[in-house]
Short mmCIF file of C-alpha atoms in Angstrom, two decimals:
data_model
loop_
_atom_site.label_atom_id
_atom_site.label_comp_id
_atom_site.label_asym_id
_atom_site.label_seq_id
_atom_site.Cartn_x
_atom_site.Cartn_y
_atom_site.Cartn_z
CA UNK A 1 61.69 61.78 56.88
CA UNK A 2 59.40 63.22 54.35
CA UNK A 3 56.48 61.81 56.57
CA UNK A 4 57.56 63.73 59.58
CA UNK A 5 58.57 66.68 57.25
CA UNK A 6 54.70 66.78 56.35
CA UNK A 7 53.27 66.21 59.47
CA UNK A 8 55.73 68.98 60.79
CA UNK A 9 54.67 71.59 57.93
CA UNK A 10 50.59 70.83 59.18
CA UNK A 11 50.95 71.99 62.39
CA UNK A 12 52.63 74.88 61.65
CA UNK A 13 49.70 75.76 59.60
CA UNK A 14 47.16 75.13 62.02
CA UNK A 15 48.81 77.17 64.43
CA UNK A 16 47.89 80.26 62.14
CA UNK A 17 44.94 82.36 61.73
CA UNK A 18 43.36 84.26 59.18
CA UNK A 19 42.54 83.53 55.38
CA UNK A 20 45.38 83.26 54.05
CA UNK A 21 46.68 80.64 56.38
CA UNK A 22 43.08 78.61 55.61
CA UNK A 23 44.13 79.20 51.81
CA UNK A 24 46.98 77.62 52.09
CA UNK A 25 45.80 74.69 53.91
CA UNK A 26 43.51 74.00 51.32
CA UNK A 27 46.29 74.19 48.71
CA UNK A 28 48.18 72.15 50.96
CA UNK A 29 45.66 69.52 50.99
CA UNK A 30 44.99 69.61 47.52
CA UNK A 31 49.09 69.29 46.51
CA UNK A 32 49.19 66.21 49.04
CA UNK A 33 45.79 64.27 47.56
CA UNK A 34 47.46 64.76 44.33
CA UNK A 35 50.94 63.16 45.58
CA UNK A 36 49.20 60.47 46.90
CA UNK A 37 47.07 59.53 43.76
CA UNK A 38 50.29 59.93 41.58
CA UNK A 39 51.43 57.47 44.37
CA UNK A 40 48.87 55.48 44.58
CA UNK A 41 48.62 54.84 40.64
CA UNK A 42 52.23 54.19 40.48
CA UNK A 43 51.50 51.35 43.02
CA UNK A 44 48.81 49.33 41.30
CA UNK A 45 50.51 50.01 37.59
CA UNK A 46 53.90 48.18 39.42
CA UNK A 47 51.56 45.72 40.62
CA UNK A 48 49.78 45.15 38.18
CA UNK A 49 53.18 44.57 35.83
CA UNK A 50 54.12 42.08 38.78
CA UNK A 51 50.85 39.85 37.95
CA UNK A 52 50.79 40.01 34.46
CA UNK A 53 54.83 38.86 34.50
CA UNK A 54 54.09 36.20 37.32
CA UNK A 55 50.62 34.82 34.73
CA UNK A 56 52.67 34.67 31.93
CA UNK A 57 55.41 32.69 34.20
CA UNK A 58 52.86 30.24 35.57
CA UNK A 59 51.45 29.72 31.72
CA UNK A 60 54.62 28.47 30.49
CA UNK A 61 54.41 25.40 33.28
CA UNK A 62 50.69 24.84 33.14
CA UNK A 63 47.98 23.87 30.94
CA UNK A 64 45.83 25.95 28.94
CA UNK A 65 42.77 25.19 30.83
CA UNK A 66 44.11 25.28 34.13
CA UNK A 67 43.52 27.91 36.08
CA UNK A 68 45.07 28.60 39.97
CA UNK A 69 43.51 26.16 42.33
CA UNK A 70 41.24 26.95 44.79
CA UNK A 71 39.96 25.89 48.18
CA UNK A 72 36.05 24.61 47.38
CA UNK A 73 33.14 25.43 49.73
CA UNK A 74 31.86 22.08 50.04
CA UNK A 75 28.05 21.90 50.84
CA UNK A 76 26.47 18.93 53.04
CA UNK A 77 23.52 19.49 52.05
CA UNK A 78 24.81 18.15 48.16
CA UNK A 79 25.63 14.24 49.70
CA UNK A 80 22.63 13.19 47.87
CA UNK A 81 23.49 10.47 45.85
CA UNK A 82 24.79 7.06 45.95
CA UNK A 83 26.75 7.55 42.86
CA UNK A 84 30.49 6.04 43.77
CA UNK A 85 32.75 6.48 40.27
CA UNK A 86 34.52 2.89 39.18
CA UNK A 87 38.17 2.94 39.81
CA UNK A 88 39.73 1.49 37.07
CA UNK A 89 39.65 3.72 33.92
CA UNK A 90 38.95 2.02 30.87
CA UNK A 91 38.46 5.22 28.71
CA UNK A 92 39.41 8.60 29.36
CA UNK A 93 39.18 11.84 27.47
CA UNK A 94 39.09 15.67 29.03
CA UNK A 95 40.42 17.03 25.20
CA UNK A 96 43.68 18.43 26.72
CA UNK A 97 46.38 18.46 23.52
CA UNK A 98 43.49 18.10 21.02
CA UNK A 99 43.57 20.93 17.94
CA UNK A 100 40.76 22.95 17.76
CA UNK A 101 38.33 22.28 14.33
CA UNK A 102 40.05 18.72 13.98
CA UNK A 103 38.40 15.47 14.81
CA UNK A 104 38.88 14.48 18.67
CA UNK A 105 41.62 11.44 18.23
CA UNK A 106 40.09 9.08 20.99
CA UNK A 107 36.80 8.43 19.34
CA UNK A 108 35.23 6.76 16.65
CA UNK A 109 32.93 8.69 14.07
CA UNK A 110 28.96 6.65 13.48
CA UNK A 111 27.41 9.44 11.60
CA UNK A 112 27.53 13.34 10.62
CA UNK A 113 30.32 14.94 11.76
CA UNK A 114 31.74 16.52 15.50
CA UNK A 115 34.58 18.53 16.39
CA UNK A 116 37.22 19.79 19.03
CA UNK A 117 36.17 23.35 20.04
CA UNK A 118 35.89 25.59 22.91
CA UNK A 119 32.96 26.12 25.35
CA UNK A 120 32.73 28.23 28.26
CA UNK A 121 36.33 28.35 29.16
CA UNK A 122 36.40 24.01 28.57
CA UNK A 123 38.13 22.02 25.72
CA UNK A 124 34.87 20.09 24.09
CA UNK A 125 33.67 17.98 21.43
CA UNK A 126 30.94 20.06 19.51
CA UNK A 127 28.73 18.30 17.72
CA UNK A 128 27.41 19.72 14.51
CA UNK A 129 24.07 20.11 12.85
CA UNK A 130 22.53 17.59 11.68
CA UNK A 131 20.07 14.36 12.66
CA UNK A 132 21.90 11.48 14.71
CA UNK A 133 25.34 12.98 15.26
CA UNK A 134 26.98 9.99 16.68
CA UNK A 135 30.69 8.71 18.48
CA UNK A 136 31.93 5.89 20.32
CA UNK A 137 35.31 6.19 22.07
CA UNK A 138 38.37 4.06 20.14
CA UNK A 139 39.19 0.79 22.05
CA UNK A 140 41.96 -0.71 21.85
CA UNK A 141 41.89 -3.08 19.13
CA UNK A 142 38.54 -1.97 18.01
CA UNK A 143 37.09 -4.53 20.46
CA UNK A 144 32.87 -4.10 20.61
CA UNK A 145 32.56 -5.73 24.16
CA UNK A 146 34.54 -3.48 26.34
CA UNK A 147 32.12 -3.19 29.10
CA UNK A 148 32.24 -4.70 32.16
CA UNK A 149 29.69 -6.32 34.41
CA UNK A 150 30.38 -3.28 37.09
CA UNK A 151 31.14 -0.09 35.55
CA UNK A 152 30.44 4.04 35.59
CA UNK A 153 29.94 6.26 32.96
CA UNK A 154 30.17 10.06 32.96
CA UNK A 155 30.63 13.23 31.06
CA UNK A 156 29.94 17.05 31.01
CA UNK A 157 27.80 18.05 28.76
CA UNK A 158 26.81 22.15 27.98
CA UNK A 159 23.25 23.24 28.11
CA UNK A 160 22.74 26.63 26.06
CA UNK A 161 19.25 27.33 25.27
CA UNK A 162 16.09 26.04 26.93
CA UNK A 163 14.77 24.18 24.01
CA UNK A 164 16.53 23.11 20.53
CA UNK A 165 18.64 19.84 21.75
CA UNK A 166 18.92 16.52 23.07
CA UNK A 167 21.35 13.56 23.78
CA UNK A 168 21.25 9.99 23.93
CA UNK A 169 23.39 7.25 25.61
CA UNK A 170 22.57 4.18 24.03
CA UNK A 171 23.82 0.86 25.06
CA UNK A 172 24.15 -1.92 22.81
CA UNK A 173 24.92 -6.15 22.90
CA UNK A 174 25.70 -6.40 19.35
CA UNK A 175 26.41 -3.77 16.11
CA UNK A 176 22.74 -4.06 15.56
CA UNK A 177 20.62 -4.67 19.09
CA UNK A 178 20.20 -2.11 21.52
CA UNK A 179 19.69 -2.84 24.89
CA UNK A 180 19.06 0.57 26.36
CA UNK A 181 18.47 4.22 25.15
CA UNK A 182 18.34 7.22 27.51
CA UNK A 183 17.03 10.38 26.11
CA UNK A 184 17.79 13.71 28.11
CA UNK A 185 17.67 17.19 27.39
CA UNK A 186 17.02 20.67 29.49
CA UNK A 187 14.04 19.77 31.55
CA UNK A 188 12.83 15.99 30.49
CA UNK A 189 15.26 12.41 30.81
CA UNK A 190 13.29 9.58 29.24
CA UNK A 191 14.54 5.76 28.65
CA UNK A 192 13.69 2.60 26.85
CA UNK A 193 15.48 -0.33 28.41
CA UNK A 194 15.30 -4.19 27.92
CA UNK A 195 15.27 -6.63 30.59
CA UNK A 196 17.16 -9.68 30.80
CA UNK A 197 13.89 -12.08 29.91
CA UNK A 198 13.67 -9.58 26.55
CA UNK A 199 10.81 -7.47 27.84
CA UNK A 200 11.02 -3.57 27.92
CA UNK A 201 10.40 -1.10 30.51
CA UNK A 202 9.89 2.69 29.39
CA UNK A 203 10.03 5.81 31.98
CA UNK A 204 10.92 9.27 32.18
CA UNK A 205 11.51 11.89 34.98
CA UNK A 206 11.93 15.89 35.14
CA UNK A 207 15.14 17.56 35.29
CA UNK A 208 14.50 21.23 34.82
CA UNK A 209 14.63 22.18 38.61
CA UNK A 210 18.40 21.25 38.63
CA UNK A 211 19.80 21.35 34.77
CA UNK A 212 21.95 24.55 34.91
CA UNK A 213 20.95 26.87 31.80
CA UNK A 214 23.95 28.23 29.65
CA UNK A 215 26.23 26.36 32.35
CA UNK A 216 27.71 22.70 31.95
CA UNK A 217 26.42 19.68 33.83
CA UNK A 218 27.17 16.81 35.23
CA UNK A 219 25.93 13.12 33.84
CA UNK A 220 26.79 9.90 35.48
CA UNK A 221 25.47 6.58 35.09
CA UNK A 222 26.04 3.38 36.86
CA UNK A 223 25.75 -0.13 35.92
CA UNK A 224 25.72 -3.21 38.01
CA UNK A 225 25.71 -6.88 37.13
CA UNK A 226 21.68 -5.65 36.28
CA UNK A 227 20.83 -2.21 38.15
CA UNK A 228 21.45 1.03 35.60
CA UNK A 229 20.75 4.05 37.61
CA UNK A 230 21.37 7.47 36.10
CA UNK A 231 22.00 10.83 37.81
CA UNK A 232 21.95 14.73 36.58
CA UNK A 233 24.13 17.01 38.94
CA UNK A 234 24.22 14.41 41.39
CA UNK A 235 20.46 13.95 41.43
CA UNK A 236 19.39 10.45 40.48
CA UNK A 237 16.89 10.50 37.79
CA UNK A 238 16.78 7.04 36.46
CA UNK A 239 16.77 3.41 38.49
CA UNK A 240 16.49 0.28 37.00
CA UNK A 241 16.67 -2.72 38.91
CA UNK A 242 16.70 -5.23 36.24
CA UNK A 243 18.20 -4.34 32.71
CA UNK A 244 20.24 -7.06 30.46
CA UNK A 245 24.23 -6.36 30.44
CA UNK A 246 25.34 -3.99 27.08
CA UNK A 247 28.42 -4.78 25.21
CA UNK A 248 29.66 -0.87 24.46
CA UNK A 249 27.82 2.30 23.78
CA UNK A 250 27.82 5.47 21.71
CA UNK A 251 26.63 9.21 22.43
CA UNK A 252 24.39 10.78 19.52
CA UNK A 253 22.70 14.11 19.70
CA UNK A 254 19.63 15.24 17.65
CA UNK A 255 18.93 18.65 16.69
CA UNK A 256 16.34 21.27 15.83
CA UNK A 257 16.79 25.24 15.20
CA UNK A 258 19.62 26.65 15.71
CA UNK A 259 21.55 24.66 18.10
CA UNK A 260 24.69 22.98 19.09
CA UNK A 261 25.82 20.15 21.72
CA UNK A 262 29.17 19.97 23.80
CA UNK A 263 30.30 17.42 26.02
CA UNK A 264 33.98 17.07 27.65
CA UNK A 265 35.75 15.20 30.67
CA UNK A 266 34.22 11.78 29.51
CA UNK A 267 35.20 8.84 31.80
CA UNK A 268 34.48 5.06 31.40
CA UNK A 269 35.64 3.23 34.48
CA UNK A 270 35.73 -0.58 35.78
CA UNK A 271 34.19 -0.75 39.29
CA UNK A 272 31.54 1.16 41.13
CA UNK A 273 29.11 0.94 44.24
CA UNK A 274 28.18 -2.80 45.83
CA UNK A 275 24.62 -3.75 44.80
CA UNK A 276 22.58 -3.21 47.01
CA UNK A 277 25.43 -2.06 49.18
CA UNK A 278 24.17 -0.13 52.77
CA UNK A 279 25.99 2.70 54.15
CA UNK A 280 27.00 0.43 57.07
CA UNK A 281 28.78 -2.14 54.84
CA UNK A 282 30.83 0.94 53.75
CA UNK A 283 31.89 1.39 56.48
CA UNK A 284 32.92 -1.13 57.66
CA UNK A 285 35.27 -1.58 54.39
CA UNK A 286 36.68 1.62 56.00
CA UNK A 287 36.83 0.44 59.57
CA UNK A 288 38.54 -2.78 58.13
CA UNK A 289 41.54 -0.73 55.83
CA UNK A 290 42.19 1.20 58.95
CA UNK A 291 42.64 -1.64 60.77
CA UNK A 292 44.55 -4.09 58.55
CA UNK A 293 46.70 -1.12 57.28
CA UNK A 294 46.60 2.02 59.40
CA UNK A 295 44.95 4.08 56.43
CA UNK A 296 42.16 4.19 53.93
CA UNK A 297 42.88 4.72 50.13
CA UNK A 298 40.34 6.02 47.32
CA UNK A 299 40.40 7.01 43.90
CA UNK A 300 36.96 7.94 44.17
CA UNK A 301 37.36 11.72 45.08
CA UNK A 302 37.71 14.10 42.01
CA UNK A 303 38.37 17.02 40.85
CA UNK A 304 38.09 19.28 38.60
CA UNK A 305 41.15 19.27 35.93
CA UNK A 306 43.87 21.42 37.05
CA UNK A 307 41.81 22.64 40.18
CA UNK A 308 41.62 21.75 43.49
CA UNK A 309 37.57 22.09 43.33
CA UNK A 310 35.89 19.37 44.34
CA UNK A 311 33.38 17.24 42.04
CA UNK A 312 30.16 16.76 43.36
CA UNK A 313 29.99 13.41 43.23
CA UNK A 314 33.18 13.14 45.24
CA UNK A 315 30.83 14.47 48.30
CA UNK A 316 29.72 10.78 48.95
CA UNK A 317 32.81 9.33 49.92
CA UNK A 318 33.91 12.38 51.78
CA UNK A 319 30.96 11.63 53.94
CA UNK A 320 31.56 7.79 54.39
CA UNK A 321 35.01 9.13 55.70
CA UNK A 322 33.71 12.23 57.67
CA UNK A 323 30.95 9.48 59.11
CA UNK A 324 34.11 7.30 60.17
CA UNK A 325 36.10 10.27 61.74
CA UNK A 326 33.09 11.46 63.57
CA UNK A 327 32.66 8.06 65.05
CA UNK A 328 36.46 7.71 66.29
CA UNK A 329 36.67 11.39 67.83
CA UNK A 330 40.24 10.85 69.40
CA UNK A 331 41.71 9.47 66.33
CA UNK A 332 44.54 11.94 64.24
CA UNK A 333 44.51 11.61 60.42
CA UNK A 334 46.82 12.41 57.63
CA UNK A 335 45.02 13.36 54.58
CA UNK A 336 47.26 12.76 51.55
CA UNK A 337 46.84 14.00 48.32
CA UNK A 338 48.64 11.93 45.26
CA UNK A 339 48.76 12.53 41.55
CA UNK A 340 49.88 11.61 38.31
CA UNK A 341 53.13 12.71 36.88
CA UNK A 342 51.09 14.61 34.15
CA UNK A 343 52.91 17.95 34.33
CA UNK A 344 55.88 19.12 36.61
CA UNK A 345 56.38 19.11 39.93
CA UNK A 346 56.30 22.66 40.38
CA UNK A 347 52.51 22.43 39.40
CA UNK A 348 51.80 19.14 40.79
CA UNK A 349 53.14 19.97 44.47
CA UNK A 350 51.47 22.31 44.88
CA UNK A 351 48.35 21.47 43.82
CA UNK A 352 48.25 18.09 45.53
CA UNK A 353 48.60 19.95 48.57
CA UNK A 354 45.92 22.42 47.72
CA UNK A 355 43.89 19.24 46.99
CA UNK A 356 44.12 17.68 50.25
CA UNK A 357 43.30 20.85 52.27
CA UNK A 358 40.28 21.06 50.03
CA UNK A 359 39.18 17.73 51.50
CA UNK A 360 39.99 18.96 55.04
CA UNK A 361 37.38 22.03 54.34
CA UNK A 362 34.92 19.49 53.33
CA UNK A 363 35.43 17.58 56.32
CA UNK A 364 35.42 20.04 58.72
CA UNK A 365 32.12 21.43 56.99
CA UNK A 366 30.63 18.19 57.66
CA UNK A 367 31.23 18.17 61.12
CA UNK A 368 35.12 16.63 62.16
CA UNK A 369 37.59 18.36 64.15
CA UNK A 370 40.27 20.35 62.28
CA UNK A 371 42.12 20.02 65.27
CA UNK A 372 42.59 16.50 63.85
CA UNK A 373 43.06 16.58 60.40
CA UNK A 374 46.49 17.52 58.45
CA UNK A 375 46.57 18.18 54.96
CA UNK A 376 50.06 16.81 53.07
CA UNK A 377 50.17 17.08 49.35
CA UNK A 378 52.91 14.37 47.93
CA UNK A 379 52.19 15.50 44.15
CA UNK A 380 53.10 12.29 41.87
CA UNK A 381 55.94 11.16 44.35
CA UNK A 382 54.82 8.17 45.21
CA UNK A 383 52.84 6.14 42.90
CA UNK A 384 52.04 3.05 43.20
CA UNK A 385 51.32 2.09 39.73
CA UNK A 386 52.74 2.60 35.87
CA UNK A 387 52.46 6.08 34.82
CA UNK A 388 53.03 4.96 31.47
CA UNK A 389 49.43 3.50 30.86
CA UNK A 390 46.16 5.44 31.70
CA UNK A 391 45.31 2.65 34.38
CA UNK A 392 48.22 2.97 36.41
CA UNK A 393 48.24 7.14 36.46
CA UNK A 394 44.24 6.53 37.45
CA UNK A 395 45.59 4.35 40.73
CA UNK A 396 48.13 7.05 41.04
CA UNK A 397 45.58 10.15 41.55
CA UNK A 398 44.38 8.91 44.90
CA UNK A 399 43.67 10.35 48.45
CA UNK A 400 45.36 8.63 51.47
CA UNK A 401 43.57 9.03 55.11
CA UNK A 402 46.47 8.19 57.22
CA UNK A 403 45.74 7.13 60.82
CA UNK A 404 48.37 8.81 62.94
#
């Protein structure tokens, strides 16, 4: 009513002549602008309430860290590497329920000192000043031979300043023998590794085109039976065909100025990429799954904690799937998204399902037919493992590609 009143009171105005009538148009005007900004300010103050109360709501139920999913552009062009994660966690730590200045619980202290800490919105271990800051993560029972003949290594570590640090990853058969060292910082990765026969192979490579200044990056490394291969933000930097088995390994930093090292979201995991495996073999473990069982299950696409953004290194199995879709253009699939029962299920729902249409947007990207793809999210509904023990919640957070 107060709409058509208005609208009413305007034409009556324009229907007069003179100055006066144009003066009170323009006072007109003026009055109304000034209703609506009163309005208008009103609006986004209410609105602004209802986001702040509806934050603090979702805060209570999540993690610290975690912040509102989100659907990932996922870029083609980063299916680079042949990086494939193991599946089978043997040691996992992303700092969640740590308290900040203490000593992270999961590790094991070699030298100077570290500490939990916040970098860059990410829970971290900071590692102090000092020469040879060194950790190793706590195995169970203290046992020195923990690594496999097949396993994967990775982290994210937090480069600040262009100069002023470095990191190593060395490997080691016993307490006192090392069997590899790899030496990285913002623009060089160098290595000293020992063969099985006892000789040693040296090499380095550059990384400044891709290390991401005052960002965090991505390191992964790979070890199979004898091949150690190394990559920085999916970019393999490091490939050694023939280097003897290690036992365990620790993470030291060095330092010079003024600087300080953090790494987070470490993950040691049984399992990994064939040797010498060829795409084709791939898929053909794919073709076969579908086959014997009607779907294909991985634990090999991640994300990032709390999100539904997709790792990079995830993009490699996306594509062995997308390759496989693309291939079988008729074919309908259901793509599943599991996890954990870390959290509740009014966080986990919904982000499992945010999770598997994330995949769908990759897939599509890379070419499949939306038409055929249907995201479900079944949060931590149906495991199929022990939630109780970090091994069984790792089988738990999988993807399911259901053929319909």
């Amino acid at each position: 009513m107060k709409k058509i009143l208005f609208i009413m009171t305007a034409m009556l105005v324009l229907g007069s002549t003179g100055a006066n009538a144009q003066g009170f148009l323009n006072k007109l005007k003026e009055k109304a602008k000034e209703k609506i900004s009163k309005k208008i300010e009103g609006t986004v103050e209410e609105k602004a309430k209802e986001v702040v109360m509806q934050d603090a709501e979702e805060a209570e139920e999540a993690p610290a860290e975690e912040a509102k999913p989100v659907i990932p552009q996922a870029k083609g062009e980063a299916v680079k590497s042949d990086f494939v994660p193991g599946s089978v966690v043997i040691f996992e730590d992303n700092l969640q329920g740590e308290k900040m200045g203490e000593f992270p619980s999961k590790w094991d202290l070699i030298e100077n000192n570290v500490e939990v800490a916040k970098m860059n919105g990410k829970m971290a271990i900071k590692f102090e000043h000092g020469s040879n800051t060194s950790i190793t993560p706590l195995i169970k029972d203290g046992n020195k031979k923990y690594l496999p003949e097949v396993y994967t290594l990775e982290f994210d570590f937090f480069v600040s300043a262009t100069e002023g640090h470095s990191a190593y990853i060395l490997h080691q058969e016993t307490e006192q023998d090392w069997v590899s060292e790899i030496f990285f910082n913002h623009d060089n990765i160098n290595w000293r590794v020992i063969k099985p026969n006892g000789d040693q192979t040296d090499g380095n490579a550059p990384t400044e085109s891709f290390i991401k200044q005052n960002s965090w990056n991505h390191f992964a490394l790979s070890f199979n039976k004898r091949a150690l291969k190394v990559y920085i933000n999916n970019h393999r930097v490091m490939n050694i065909p023939n280097a003897k088995a290690p036992s365990w390994f620790y993470i030291r930093t060095e330092f010079w100025e003024d600087h300080v090292d953090y790494i987070t979201n470490v993950r040691l995991a049984k399992g990994g990429v064939e040797l010498y495996q060829q795409n084709a073999q791939t898929m053909t473990a794919i073709e076969k799954a579908i086959a014997e069982t009607g779907k294909f299950v991985t634990n090999n696409i991640l994300f990032d904690t709390g999100k539904a953004t997709l790792k990079q290194e995830s993009m490699a199995e996306i594509q062995k799937v997308a390759d496989y879709i693309k291939k079988n253009p008729k074919a309908r699939f259901e793509v599943q998204g599991h996890t954990d029962n870390q959290g509740s299920d009014k966080v986990n729902d919904p982000l499992s399902q945010q999770r598997a249409e994330a995949i769908v947007a990759a897939l599509v990207k890379m070419g499949c037919d939306e038409f055929n793809l249907k995201a479900v999210g079944k949060g931590s509904h149906e495991p199929v493992a022990d939630n109780k023990t970090a091994e069984g919640r790792a089988k738990n957070r999988r993807v399911e590609f259901i053929k319909k």
